[in-house]
Every structure is written in structure tokens, then in C-alpha cells.
PDB file of C-alpha atoms in Angstrom:
ATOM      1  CA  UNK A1477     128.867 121.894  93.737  1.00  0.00           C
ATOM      2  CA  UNK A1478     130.276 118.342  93.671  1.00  0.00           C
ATOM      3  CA  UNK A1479     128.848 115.243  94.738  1.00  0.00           C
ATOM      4  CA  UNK A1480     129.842 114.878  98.420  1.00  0.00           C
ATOM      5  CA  UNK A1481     128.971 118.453  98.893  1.00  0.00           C
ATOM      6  CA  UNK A1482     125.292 117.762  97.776  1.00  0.00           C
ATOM      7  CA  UNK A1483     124.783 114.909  99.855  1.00  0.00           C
ATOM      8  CA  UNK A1484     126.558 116.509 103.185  1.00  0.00           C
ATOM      9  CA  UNK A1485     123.302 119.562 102.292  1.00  0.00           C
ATOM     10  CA  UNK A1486     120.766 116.622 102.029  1.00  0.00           C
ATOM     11  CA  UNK A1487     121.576 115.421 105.189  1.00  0.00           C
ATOM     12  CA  UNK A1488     121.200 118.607 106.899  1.00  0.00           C
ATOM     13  CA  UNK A1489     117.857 118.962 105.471  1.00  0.00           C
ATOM     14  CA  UNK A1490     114.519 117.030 107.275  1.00  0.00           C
ATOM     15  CA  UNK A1491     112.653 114.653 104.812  1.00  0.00           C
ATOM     16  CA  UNK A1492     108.792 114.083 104.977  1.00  0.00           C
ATOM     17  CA  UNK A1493     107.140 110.573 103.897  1.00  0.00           C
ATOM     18  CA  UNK A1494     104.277 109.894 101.816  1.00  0.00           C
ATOM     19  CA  UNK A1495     102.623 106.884 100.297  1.00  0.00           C
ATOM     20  CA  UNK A1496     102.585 108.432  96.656  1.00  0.00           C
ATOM     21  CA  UNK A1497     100.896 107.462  93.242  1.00  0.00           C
ATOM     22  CA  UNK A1498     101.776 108.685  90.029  1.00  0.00           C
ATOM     23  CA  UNK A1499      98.786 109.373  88.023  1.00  0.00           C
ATOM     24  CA  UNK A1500      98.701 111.127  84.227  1.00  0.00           C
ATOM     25  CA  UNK A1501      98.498 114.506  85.500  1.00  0.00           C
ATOM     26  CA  UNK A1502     100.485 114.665  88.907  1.00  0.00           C
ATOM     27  CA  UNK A1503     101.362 112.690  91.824  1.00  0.00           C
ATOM     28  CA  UNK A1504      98.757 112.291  94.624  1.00  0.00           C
ATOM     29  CA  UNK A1505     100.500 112.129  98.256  1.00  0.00           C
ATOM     30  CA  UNK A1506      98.936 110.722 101.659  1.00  0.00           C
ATOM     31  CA  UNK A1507     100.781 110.685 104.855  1.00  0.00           C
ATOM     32  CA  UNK A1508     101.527 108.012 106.762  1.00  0.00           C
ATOM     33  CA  UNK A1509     100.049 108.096 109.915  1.00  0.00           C
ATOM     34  CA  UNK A1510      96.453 107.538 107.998  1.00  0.00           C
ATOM     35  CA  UNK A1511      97.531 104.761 105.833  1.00  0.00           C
ATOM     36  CA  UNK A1512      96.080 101.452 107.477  1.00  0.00           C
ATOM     37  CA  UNK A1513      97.273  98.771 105.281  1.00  0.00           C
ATOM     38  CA  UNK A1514      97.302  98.607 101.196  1.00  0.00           C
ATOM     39  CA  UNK A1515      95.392  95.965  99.489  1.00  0.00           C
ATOM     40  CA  UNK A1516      96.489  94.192  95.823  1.00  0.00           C
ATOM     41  CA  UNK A1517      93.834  92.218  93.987  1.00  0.00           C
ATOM     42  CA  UNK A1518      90.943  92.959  96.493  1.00  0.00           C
ATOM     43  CA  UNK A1519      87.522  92.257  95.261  1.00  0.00           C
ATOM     44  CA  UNK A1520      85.074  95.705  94.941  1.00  0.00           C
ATOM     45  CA  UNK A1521      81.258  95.126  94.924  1.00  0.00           C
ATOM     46  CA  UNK A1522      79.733  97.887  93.056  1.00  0.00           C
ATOM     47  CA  UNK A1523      76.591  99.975  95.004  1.00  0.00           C
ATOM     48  CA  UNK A1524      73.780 101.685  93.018  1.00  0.00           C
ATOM     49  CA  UNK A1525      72.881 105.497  93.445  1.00  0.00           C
ATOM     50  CA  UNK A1526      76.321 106.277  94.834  1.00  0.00           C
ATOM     51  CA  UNK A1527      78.433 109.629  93.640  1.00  0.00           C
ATOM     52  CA  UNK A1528      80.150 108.840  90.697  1.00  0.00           C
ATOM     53  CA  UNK A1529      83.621 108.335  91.963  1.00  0.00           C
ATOM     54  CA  UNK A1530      82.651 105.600  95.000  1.00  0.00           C
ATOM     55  CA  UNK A1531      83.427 102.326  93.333  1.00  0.00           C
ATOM     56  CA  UNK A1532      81.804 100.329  95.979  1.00  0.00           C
ATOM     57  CA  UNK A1533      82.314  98.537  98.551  1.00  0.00           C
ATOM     58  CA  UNK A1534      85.573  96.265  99.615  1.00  0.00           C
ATOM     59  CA  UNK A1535      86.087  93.532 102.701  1.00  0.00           C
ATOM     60  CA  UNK A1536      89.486  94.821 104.876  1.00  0.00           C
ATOM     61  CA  UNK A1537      90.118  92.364 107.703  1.00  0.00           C
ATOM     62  CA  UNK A1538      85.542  91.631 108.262  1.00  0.00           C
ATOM     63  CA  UNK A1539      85.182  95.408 107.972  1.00  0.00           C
ATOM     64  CA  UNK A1540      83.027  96.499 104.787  1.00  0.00           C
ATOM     65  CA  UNK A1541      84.567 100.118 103.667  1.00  0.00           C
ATOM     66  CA  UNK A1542      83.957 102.171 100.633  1.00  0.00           C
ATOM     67  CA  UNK A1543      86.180 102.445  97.797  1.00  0.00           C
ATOM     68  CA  UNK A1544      86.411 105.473  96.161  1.00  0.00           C
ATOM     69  CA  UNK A1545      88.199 105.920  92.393  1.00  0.00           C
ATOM     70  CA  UNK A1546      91.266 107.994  92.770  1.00  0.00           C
ATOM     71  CA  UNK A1547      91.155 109.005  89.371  1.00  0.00           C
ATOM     72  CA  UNK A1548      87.662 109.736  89.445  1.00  0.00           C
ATOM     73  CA  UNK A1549      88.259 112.552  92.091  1.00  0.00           C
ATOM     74  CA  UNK A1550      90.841 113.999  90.511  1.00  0.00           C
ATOM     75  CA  UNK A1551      89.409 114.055  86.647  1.00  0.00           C
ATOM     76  CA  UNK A1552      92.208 112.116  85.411  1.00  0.00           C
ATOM     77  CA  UNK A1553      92.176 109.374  83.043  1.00  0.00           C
ATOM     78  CA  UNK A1554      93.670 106.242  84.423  1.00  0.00           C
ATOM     79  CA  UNK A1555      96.828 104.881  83.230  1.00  0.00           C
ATOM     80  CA  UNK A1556      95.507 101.164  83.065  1.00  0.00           C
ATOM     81  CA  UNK A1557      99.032 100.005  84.769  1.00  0.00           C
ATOM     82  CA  UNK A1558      97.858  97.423  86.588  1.00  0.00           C
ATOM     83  CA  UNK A1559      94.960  95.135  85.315  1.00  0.00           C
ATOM     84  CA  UNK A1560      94.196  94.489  89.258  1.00  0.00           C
ATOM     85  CA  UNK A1561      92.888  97.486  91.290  1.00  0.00           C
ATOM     86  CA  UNK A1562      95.066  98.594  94.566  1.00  0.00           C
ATOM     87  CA  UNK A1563      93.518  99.838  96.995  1.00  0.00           C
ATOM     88  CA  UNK A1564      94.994 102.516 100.285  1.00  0.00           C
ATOM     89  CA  UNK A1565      92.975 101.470 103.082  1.00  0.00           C
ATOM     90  CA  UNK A1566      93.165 105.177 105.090  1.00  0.00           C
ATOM     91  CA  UNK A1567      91.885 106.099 108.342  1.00  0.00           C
ATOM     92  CA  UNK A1568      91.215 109.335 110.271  1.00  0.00           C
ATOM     93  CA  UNK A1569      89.240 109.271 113.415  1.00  0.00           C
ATOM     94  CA  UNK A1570      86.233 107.443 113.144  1.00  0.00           C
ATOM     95  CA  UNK A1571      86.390 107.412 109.483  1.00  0.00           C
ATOM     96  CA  UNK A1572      87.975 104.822 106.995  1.00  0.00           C
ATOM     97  CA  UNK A1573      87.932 104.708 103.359  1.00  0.00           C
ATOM     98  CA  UNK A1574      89.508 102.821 100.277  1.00  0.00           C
ATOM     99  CA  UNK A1575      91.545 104.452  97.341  1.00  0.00           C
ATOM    100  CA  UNK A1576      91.416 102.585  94.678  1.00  0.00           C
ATOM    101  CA  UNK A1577      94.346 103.073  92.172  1.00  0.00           C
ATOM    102  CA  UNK A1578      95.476 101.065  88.951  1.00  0.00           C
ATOM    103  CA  UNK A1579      99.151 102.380  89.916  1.00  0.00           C
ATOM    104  CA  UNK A1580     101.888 101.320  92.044  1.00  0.00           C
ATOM    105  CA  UNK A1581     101.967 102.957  95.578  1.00  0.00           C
ATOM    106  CA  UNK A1582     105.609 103.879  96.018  1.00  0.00           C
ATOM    107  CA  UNK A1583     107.204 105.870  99.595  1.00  0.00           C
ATOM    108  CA  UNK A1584     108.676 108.998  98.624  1.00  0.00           C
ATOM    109  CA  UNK A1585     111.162 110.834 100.825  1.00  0.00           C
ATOM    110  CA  UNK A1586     110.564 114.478  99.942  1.00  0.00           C
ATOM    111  CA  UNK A1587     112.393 117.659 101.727  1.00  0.00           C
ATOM    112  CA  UNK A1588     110.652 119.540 103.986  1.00  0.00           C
ATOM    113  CA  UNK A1589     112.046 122.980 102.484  1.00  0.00           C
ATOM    114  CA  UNK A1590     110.476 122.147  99.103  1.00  0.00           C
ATOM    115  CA  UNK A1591     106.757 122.953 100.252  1.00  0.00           C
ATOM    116  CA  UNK A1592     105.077 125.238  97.806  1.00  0.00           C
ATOM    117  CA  UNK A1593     103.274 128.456  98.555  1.00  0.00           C
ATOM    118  CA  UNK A1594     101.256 130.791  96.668  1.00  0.00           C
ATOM    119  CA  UNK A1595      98.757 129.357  94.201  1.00  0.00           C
ATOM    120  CA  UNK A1596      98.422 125.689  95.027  1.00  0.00           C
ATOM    121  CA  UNK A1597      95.035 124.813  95.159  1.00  0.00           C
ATOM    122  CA  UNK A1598      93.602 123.712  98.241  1.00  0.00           C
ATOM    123  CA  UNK A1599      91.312 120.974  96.308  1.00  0.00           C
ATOM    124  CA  UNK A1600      91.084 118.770  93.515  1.00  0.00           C
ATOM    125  CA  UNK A1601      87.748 118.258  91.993  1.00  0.00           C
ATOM    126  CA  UNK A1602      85.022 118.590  94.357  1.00  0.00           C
ATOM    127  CA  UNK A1603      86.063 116.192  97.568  1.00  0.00           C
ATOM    128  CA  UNK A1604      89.401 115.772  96.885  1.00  0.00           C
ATOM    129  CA  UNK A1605      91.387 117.984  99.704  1.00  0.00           C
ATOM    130  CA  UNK A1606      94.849 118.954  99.465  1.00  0.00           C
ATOM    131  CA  UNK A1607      96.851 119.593 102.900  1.00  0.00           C
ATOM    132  CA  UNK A1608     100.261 120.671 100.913  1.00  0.00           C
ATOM    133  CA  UNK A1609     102.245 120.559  98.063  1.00  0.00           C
ATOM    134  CA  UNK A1610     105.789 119.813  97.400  1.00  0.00           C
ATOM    135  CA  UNK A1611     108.365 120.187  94.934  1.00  0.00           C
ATOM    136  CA  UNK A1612     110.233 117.184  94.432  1.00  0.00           C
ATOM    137  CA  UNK A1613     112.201 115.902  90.759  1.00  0.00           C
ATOM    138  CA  UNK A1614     110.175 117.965  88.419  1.00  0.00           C
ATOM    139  CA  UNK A1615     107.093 117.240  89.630  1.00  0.00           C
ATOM    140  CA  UNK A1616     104.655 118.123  92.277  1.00  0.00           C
ATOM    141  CA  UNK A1617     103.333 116.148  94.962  1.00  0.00           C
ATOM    142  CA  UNK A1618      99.745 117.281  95.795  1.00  0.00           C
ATOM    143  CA  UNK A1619      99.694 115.662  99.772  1.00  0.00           C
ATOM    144  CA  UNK A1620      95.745 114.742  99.819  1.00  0.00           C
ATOM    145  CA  UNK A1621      94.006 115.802 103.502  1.00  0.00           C
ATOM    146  CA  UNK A1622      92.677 112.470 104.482  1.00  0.00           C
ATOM    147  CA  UNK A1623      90.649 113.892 107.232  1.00  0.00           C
ATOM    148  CA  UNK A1624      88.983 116.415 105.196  1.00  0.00           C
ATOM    149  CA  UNK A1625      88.424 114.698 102.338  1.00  0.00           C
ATOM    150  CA  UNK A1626      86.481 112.087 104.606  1.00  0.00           C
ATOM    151  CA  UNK A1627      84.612 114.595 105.707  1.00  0.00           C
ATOM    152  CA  UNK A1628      83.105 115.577 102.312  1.00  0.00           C
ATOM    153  CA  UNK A1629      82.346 111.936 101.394  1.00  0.00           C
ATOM    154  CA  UNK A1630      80.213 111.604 104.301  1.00  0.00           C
ATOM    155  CA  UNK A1631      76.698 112.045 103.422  1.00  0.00           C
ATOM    156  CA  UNK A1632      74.304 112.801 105.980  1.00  0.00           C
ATOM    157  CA  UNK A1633      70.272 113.347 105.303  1.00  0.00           C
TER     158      UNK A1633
END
């Protein structure tokens, strides 16, 4: 198959969108409807007696959110790109939350066709949900369930 008939196939086929960071192991996905606004250099005030991966606590817009460690969810060792923490300001409902990664957020167009089915795992870790994954350039994209992984942050007694 030649060039032009590869890309008249990818146009046939519908794309999904996802804010995406690369960490060591895999690539972490969220979609875009929960993604509020992404924050570089933003300041995180640690908390005491929190679960291990809540960094703290972060400003967005006179709003004081938690920040919770990407990484630290996942079991992955950060890849100390950046020397300032990022941080994915999502929102589902009534709940909000930070992610704070050390990596570049990057959109990735992925085809819709390319979702995986069998033995994915339905979570990473012990909060982190997973909605879906893809297959896309040798890699999979684990698509994180904001709304349910909210949900198991929330701590109630």
C-alpha cells in the first residue's frame, strides 16, 4: 500500500483526542472534556497525613485543589524531564483535582478502531482508573477515568 492510499484509509477512519503524558512505563491518556486548564511552574504546598501520592495542595484561579503525583499512582519512577512540576487541572462533576507531571502534556489524535480488548486492566495501582486503552505507534495509551478515579480519592469518615 502506497502513500496516498494510506492517508485516503486514515481519513475514513474517526480519531479520538487525549491530553497524553509519556511516562517510563506507558502513556497515561485523559479526555478532553475533563481537562480544565494545565498549569506550568505552579507552586504545591505540601499537607501532612495525606495518602502517599497527594502532593498537596495548589492555587487554580482562588480555588485551592489537590495535587496528586501521577507517577505516584501509577508506581512509576519519574523521568525528571522537567525541573518544574505541570500540573492537569481536571474536573468531573463536582469534583476537581490536579495531576502533577514532570513531563510534557502533548494532544494525541488516536483512531477509534485501535481500542484494545481482552486483558487491559481496568486500574492502575490502587485509585488510578482506566476507561480504555488504545493502540497507537507501538505503544499503548491507558485513557485514565477521571470521574472514577475522583471518586476513590475522596475520603469520607
Amino acid at each position: 500500500m502506497n502513500d496516498l492510499d494510506q492517508a485516503k484509509e486514515k481519513e475514513g477512519r474517526e480519531e479520538l483526542e487525549f491530553l497524553c503524558v509519556r511516562m517510563t512505563d506507558a502513556v497515561y491518556g485523559f479526555e478532553l472534556p475533563h481537562i480544565r486548564e494545565i498549569i506550568w511552574d505552579s507552586r504545591i504546598t505540601p499537607v501532612p497525613c495525606v495518602p502517599d501520592y497527594f502532593e498537596g495542595l495548589c492555587n487554580w484561579k482562588g480555588t485551592i485543589i489537590t495535587a496528586a503525583s501521577l507517577s505516584r499512582m501509577t508506581g512509576t519512577k519519574e523521568s525528571g524531564y522537567g525541573d518544574q512540576p505541570v500540573v492537569i487541572i481536571t474536573e468531573t462533576g463536582a469534583l476537581q483535582c490536579g495531576f502533577l507531571v514532570r513531563e510534557e502534556p502533548e494532544i494525541l489524535r488516536v483512531p477509534a478502531d485501535t481500542r484494545l480488548t481482552g486483558d487491559t486492566p481496568d486500574r492502575i495501582g490502587e485509585i488510578l482508573k482506566i476507561k480504555a486503552a488504545y493502540a497507537w505507534e507501538n505503544e499503548v495509551i491507558y485513557v485514565i477515568d477521571a470521574e472514577e478515579t475522583l471518586k476513590c480519592m475522596v475520603v469520607f469518615d
